[in-house]
Amino acid sequence: MALYPNAEALAAEVARLEALLAEGNLGLTGVSVAYDEVTVTAEAAKVAELLIALKADPVLLLDQLVDVCGVDYPERALRFDVVYHLLSMRKNLRLRIKVQTDEDTPVPSVVDVFPTAGWFEREAWDLFGIFFAGNPDLRRILTDYGFEGHPLRKDFPLTGYVELRYDEEQKRVVYEPVKLTQEFRRFDFLSPWEGAKYILPGDEKAAAPAPAPAKN
């Protein structure tokens, strides 16, 4: 089902965003449409100003923040996309906003614009290491407070670095380096029966000589 009830609503949204892009004072850098979804790119430093304008704009009224998330492209100099999803219930409009940053450059927090961003920004910090300047409570939210690293980065190992277990002697949870009981990263893709020293039922048929053709 399409996100928009008609083409006019989508066209009106795109036209308004292109007008804001032409004004050049909100940090917008591009507007695109794919599969009836509108995406804009913007400067990270002006994202709070942009959200304030979109929230109050009478044509758009994008007054609900649905999500903030991160995406990792480790081959890029600005490896992270921070993606904001906005919704207008009154106008039946949706918008995706993308800004780029790296591991060291903070993105302005939008908690003062949308208080619900607080937990979204904490999650992006926890899982990607994206820092949001001005967030009043930027702590880990999904991993443990003693966790090291950011597990949704593409260069984070699937096995992690440490594992935890409950120690009966110490009566507490302890952290230890990951210990793999087997080298499961190497596969030979052979059948488990290949190389067996015993004969499985039915193998004798394959080893038996073919019967001689019947003579007339």
mmCIF file of C-alpha atoms in Angstrom:
data_model
loop_
_atom_site.group_PDB
_atom_site.id
_atom_site.type_symbol
_atom_site.label_atom_id
_atom_site.label_comp_id
_atom_site.label_asym_id
_atom_site.label_seq_id
_atom_site.Cartn_x
_atom_site.Cartn_y
_atom_site.Cartn_z
ATOM 1 C CA MET A 1 0.000 0.000 0.000
ATOM 2 C CA ALA A 2 1.328 3.428 -0.900
ATOM 3 C CA LEU A 3 2.173 5.791 1.917
ATOM 4 C CA TYR A 4 0.321 8.658 0.218
ATOM 5 C CA PRO A 5 -3.400 8.725 -0.638
ATOM 6 C CA ASN A 6 -2.768 10.472 -3.961
ATOM 7 C CA ALA A 7 -0.051 11.872 -6.156
ATOM 8 C CA GLU A 8 -0.993 15.452 -5.294
ATOM 9 C CA ALA A 9 0.060 15.054 -1.654
ATOM 10 C CA LEU A 10 3.429 13.661 -2.678
ATOM 11 C CA ALA A 11 3.950 16.383 -5.292
ATOM 12 C CA ALA A 12 3.054 19.113 -2.780
ATOM 13 C CA GLU A 13 5.558 17.772 -0.264
ATOM 14 C CA VAL A 14 8.349 17.551 -2.830
ATOM 15 C CA ALA A 15 7.606 21.042 -4.128
ATOM 16 C CA ARG A 16 7.770 22.514 -0.635
ATOM 17 C CA LEU A 17 11.026 20.723 0.174
ATOM 18 C CA GLU A 18 12.582 21.885 -3.094
ATOM 19 C CA ALA A 19 11.553 25.443 -2.218
ATOM 20 C CA LEU A 20 13.266 25.116 1.171
ATOM 21 C CA LEU A 21 16.309 23.676 -0.596
ATOM 22 C CA ALA A 22 16.418 26.686 -2.919
ATOM 23 C CA GLU A 23 16.250 29.086 0.027
ATOM 24 C CA GLY A 24 19.482 27.539 1.275
ATOM 25 C CA ASN A 25 19.231 28.479 4.944
ATOM 26 C CA LEU A 26 18.291 25.142 6.533
ATOM 27 C CA GLY A 27 21.240 23.042 5.415
ATOM 28 C CA LEU A 28 19.296 20.962 2.885
ATOM 29 C CA THR A 29 21.546 19.490 0.182
ATOM 30 C CA GLY A 30 19.211 17.305 -1.872
ATOM 31 C CA VAL A 31 15.651 16.006 -2.381
ATOM 32 C CA SER A 32 14.796 12.642 -3.955
ATOM 33 C CA VAL A 33 11.789 10.345 -4.350
ATOM 34 C CA ALA A 34 11.820 6.546 -4.610
ATOM 35 C CA TYR A 35 8.898 4.128 -4.179
ATOM 36 C CA ASP A 36 6.632 6.980 -3.059
ATOM 37 C CA GLU A 37 9.025 7.851 -0.237
ATOM 38 C CA VAL A 38 10.717 11.237 0.028
ATOM 39 C CA THR A 39 14.296 11.519 1.248
ATOM 40 C CA VAL A 40 16.298 14.660 1.859
ATOM 41 C CA THR A 41 19.987 14.986 2.638
ATOM 42 C CA ALA A 42 21.204 17.739 4.915
ATOM 43 C CA GLU A 43 24.176 19.141 6.783
ATOM 44 C CA ALA A 44 24.559 17.485 10.160
ATOM 45 C CA ALA A 45 25.353 20.764 11.927
ATOM 46 C CA LYS A 46 21.939 22.209 11.007
ATOM 47 C CA VAL A 47 19.732 19.198 11.619
ATOM 48 C CA ALA A 48 18.042 20.652 14.711
ATOM 49 C CA GLU A 49 17.184 23.857 12.864
ATOM 50 C CA LEU A 50 15.828 21.811 9.972
ATOM 51 C CA LEU A 51 13.576 19.727 12.207
ATOM 52 C CA ILE A 52 12.220 22.835 13.906
ATOM 53 C CA ALA A 53 11.333 24.325 10.515
ATOM 54 C CA LEU A 54 9.714 21.126 9.212
ATOM 55 C CA LYS A 55 7.709 20.741 12.408
ATOM 56 C CA ALA A 56 6.230 24.234 12.135
ATOM 57 C CA ASP A 57 5.917 24.474 8.350
ATOM 58 C CA PRO A 58 2.184 24.909 7.508
ATOM 59 C CA VAL A 59 2.481 22.882 4.299
ATOM 60 C CA LEU A 60 4.303 19.919 5.883
ATOM 61 C CA LEU A 61 3.515 19.879 9.629
ATOM 62 C CA LEU A 62 5.997 17.040 10.182
ATOM 63 C CA ASP A 63 5.456 17.133 13.920
ATOM 64 C CA GLN A 64 6.186 13.532 14.941
ATOM 65 C CA LEU A 65 9.595 11.897 15.153
ATOM 66 C CA VAL A 66 9.161 8.200 14.412
ATOM 67 C CA ASP A 67 12.775 7.060 14.605
ATOM 68 C CA VAL A 68 16.444 8.002 14.627
ATOM 69 C CA CYS A 69 18.925 5.343 13.578
ATOM 70 C CA GLY A 70 22.457 4.886 12.294
ATOM 71 C CA VAL A 71 23.911 3.211 9.207
ATOM 72 C CA ASP A 72 27.587 2.298 8.852
ATOM 73 C CA TYR A 73 29.565 2.645 5.611
ATOM 74 C CA PRO A 74 33.138 1.986 6.818
ATOM 75 C CA GLU A 75 34.665 2.625 3.377
ATOM 76 C CA ARG A 76 33.615 6.295 3.504
ATOM 77 C CA ALA A 77 35.492 9.093 5.247
ATOM 78 C CA LEU A 78 32.167 10.117 6.840
ATOM 79 C CA ARG A 79 31.284 6.540 7.628
ATOM 80 C CA PHE A 80 27.937 7.063 9.385
ATOM 81 C CA ASP A 81 24.535 8.104 8.163
ATOM 82 C CA VAL A 82 22.177 9.366 10.852
ATOM 83 C CA VAL A 83 18.638 8.840 9.581
ATOM 84 C CA TYR A 84 15.571 10.650 10.929
ATOM 85 C CA HIS A 85 12.012 9.575 10.065
ATOM 86 C CA LEU A 86 9.301 12.212 10.435
ATOM 87 C CA LEU A 87 5.517 11.880 10.180
ATOM 88 C CA SER A 88 2.617 14.301 9.807
ATOM 89 C CA MET A 89 -0.674 12.742 10.862
ATOM 90 C CA ARG A 90 -2.633 15.837 9.802
ATOM 91 C CA LYS A 91 -1.109 15.953 6.315
ATOM 92 C CA ASN A 92 -0.496 12.213 5.890
ATOM 93 C CA LEU A 93 3.131 12.894 4.956
ATOM 94 C CA ARG A 94 6.355 11.081 5.756
ATOM 95 C CA LEU A 95 9.934 12.190 5.331
ATOM 96 C CA ARG A 96 13.354 10.605 5.677
ATOM 97 C CA ILE A 97 16.297 12.880 6.510
ATOM 98 C CA LYS A 98 19.904 11.730 6.154
ATOM 99 C CA VAL A 99 23.002 13.429 7.522
ATOM 100 C CA GLN A 100 26.587 12.175 7.534
ATOM 101 C CA THR A 101 29.237 12.173 10.228
ATOM 102 C CA ASP A 102 32.381 10.319 11.294
ATOM 103 C CA GLU A 103 33.602 8.722 14.504
ATOM 104 C CA ASP A 104 34.889 11.998 15.971
ATOM 105 C CA THR A 105 32.412 14.655 14.837
ATOM 106 C CA PRO A 106 29.309 15.027 17.029
ATOM 107 C CA VAL A 107 25.829 15.533 15.608
ATOM 108 C CA PRO A 108 23.598 18.078 17.398
ATOM 109 C CA SER A 109 21.014 16.400 19.585
ATOM 110 C CA VAL A 110 17.381 17.062 18.693
ATOM 111 C CA VAL A 111 16.027 16.267 22.164
ATOM 112 C CA ASP A 112 14.906 19.875 22.605
ATOM 113 C CA VAL A 113 12.861 19.607 19.398
ATOM 114 C CA PHE A 114 11.511 16.074 19.916
ATOM 115 C CA PRO A 115 11.976 14.706 23.456
ATOM 116 C CA THR A 116 11.464 11.165 22.148
ATOM 117 C CA ALA A 117 14.834 11.482 20.394
ATOM 118 C CA GLY A 118 16.570 10.899 23.709
ATOM 119 C CA TRP A 119 16.305 7.117 23.629
ATOM 120 C CA PHE A 120 16.825 6.923 19.855
ATOM 121 C CA GLU A 121 20.089 8.860 20.160
ATOM 122 C CA ARG A 122 21.208 6.676 23.055
ATOM 123 C CA GLU A 123 20.654 3.596 20.903
ATOM 124 C CA ALA A 124 22.657 5.062 17.995
ATOM 125 C CA TRP A 125 25.441 5.942 20.412
ATOM 126 C CA ASP A 126 25.411 2.498 22.007
ATOM 127 C CA LEU A 127 25.359 0.465 18.797
ATOM 128 C CA PHE A 128 27.344 2.700 16.418
ATOM 129 C CA GLY A 129 29.311 5.136 18.579
ATOM 130 C CA ILE A 130 27.649 8.193 17.020
ATOM 131 C CA PHE A 131 27.979 11.068 19.478
ATOM 132 C CA PHE A 132 25.072 13.494 19.908
ATOM 133 C CA ALA A 133 26.151 16.824 21.365
ATOM 134 C CA GLY A 134 23.653 18.191 23.845
ATOM 135 C CA ASN A 135 21.912 14.941 24.729
ATOM 136 C CA PRO A 136 21.483 15.170 28.519
ATOM 137 C CA ASP A 137 21.697 11.418 29.146
ATOM 138 C CA LEU A 138 23.901 9.820 26.481
ATOM 139 C CA ARG A 139 24.439 6.405 28.076
ATOM 140 C CA ARG A 140 24.318 2.867 26.777
ATOM 141 C CA ILE A 141 20.785 1.570 26.493
ATOM 142 C CA LEU A 142 20.901 -1.955 25.004
ATOM 143 C CA THR A 143 24.332 -3.275 25.988
ATOM 144 C CA ASP A 144 25.770 -3.454 29.481
ATOM 145 C CA TYR A 145 27.381 -0.320 30.920
ATOM 146 C CA GLY A 146 30.759 -2.071 30.973
ATOM 147 C CA PHE A 147 30.506 -3.142 27.328
ATOM 148 C CA GLU A 148 33.399 -2.210 25.070
ATOM 149 C CA GLY A 149 32.895 -1.218 21.445
ATOM 150 C CA HIS A 150 29.797 -0.658 19.332
ATOM 151 C CA PRO A 151 28.289 -3.923 18.049
ATOM 152 C CA LEU A 152 26.466 -2.705 14.912
ATOM 153 C CA ARG A 153 29.582 -1.330 13.274
ATOM 154 C CA LYS A 154 30.546 -3.383 10.247
ATOM 155 C CA ASP A 155 34.050 -3.985 11.642
ATOM 156 C CA PHE A 156 32.817 -5.347 14.979
ATOM 157 C CA PRO A 157 33.434 -9.147 15.157
ATOM 158 C CA LEU A 158 30.386 -11.380 15.265
ATOM 159 C CA THR A 159 31.779 -13.184 18.297
ATOM 160 C CA GLY A 160 32.487 -9.968 20.183
ATOM 161 C CA TYR A 161 35.510 -9.510 22.416
ATOM 162 C CA VAL A 162 34.255 -10.707 25.783
ATOM 163 C CA GLU A 163 31.647 -13.073 27.155
ATOM 164 C CA LEU A 164 29.974 -13.050 30.521
ATOM 165 C CA ARG A 165 28.937 -15.836 32.859
ATOM 166 C CA TYR A 166 27.806 -16.220 36.437
ATOM 167 C CA ASP A 167 30.661 -17.308 38.702
ATOM 168 C CA GLU A 168 29.489 -19.537 41.556
ATOM 169 C CA GLU A 169 32.558 -18.860 43.675
ATOM 170 C CA GLN A 170 32.406 -15.085 43.345
ATOM 171 C CA LYS A 171 28.587 -15.060 43.313
ATOM 172 C CA ARG A 172 28.498 -12.474 40.537
ATOM 173 C CA VAL A 173 28.611 -12.046 36.783
ATOM 174 C CA VAL A 174 32.168 -11.932 35.436
ATOM 175 C CA TYR A 175 33.595 -10.946 32.050
ATOM 176 C CA GLU A 176 36.133 -13.120 30.238
ATOM 177 C CA PRO A 177 37.768 -13.043 26.797
ATOM 178 C CA VAL A 178 35.768 -14.979 24.216
ATOM 179 C CA LYS A 179 36.806 -18.637 24.101
ATOM 180 C CA LEU A 180 35.681 -20.650 21.111
ATOM 181 C CA THR A 181 35.477 -24.380 21.723
ATOM 182 C CA GLN A 182 35.932 -25.103 18.041
ATOM 183 C CA GLU A 183 37.204 -23.318 14.968
ATOM 184 C CA PHE A 184 33.788 -22.910 13.366
ATOM 185 C CA ARG A 185 34.961 -20.369 10.798
ATOM 186 C CA ARG A 186 36.562 -23.094 8.627
ATOM 187 C CA PHE A 187 34.320 -25.258 6.517
ATOM 188 C CA ASP A 188 35.331 -27.981 4.046
ATOM 189 C CA PHE A 189 31.752 -28.404 2.722
ATOM 190 C CA LEU A 190 32.231 -32.196 2.640
ATOM 191 C CA SER A 191 29.582 -34.728 3.493
ATOM 192 C CA PRO A 192 29.903 -35.977 7.107
ATOM 193 C CA TRP A 193 30.060 -39.527 5.690
ATOM 194 C CA GLU A 194 33.089 -38.890 3.469
ATOM 195 C CA GLY A 195 36.201 -40.571 4.773
ATOM 196 C CA ALA A 196 34.275 -42.942 7.029
ATOM 197 C CA LYS A 197 35.996 -46.284 7.716
ATOM 198 C CA TYR A 198 32.796 -48.276 7.900
ATOM 199 C CA ILE A 199 30.227 -49.329 5.293
ATOM 200 C CA LEU A 200 26.807 -47.811 5.425
ATOM 201 C CA PRO A 201 23.738 -49.857 4.438
ATOM 202 C CA GLY A 202 23.428 -49.783 0.700
ATOM 203 C CA ASP A 203 27.130 -49.054 -0.007
ATOM 204 C CA GLU A 204 27.639 -52.663 -1.074
ATOM 205 C CA LYS A 205 25.403 -52.052 -4.091
ATOM 206 C CA ALA A 206 27.735 -49.354 -5.403
ATOM 207 C CA ALA A 207 30.784 -51.592 -4.959
ATOM 208 C CA ALA A 208 29.205 -54.683 -6.561
ATOM 209 C CA PRO A 209 30.160 -55.382 -10.224
ATOM 210 C CA ALA A 210 27.519 -54.666 -12.806
ATOM 211 C CA PRO A 211 25.672 -57.801 -13.985
ATOM 212 C CA ALA A 212 26.662 -59.177 -17.384
ATOM 213 C CA PRO A 213 24.162 -58.509 -20.177
ATOM 214 C CA ALA A 214 21.801 -61.406 -20.850
ATOM 215 C CA LYS A 215 22.473 -63.585 -23.928
ATOM 216 C CA ASN A 216 19.670 -64.399 -26.320
#
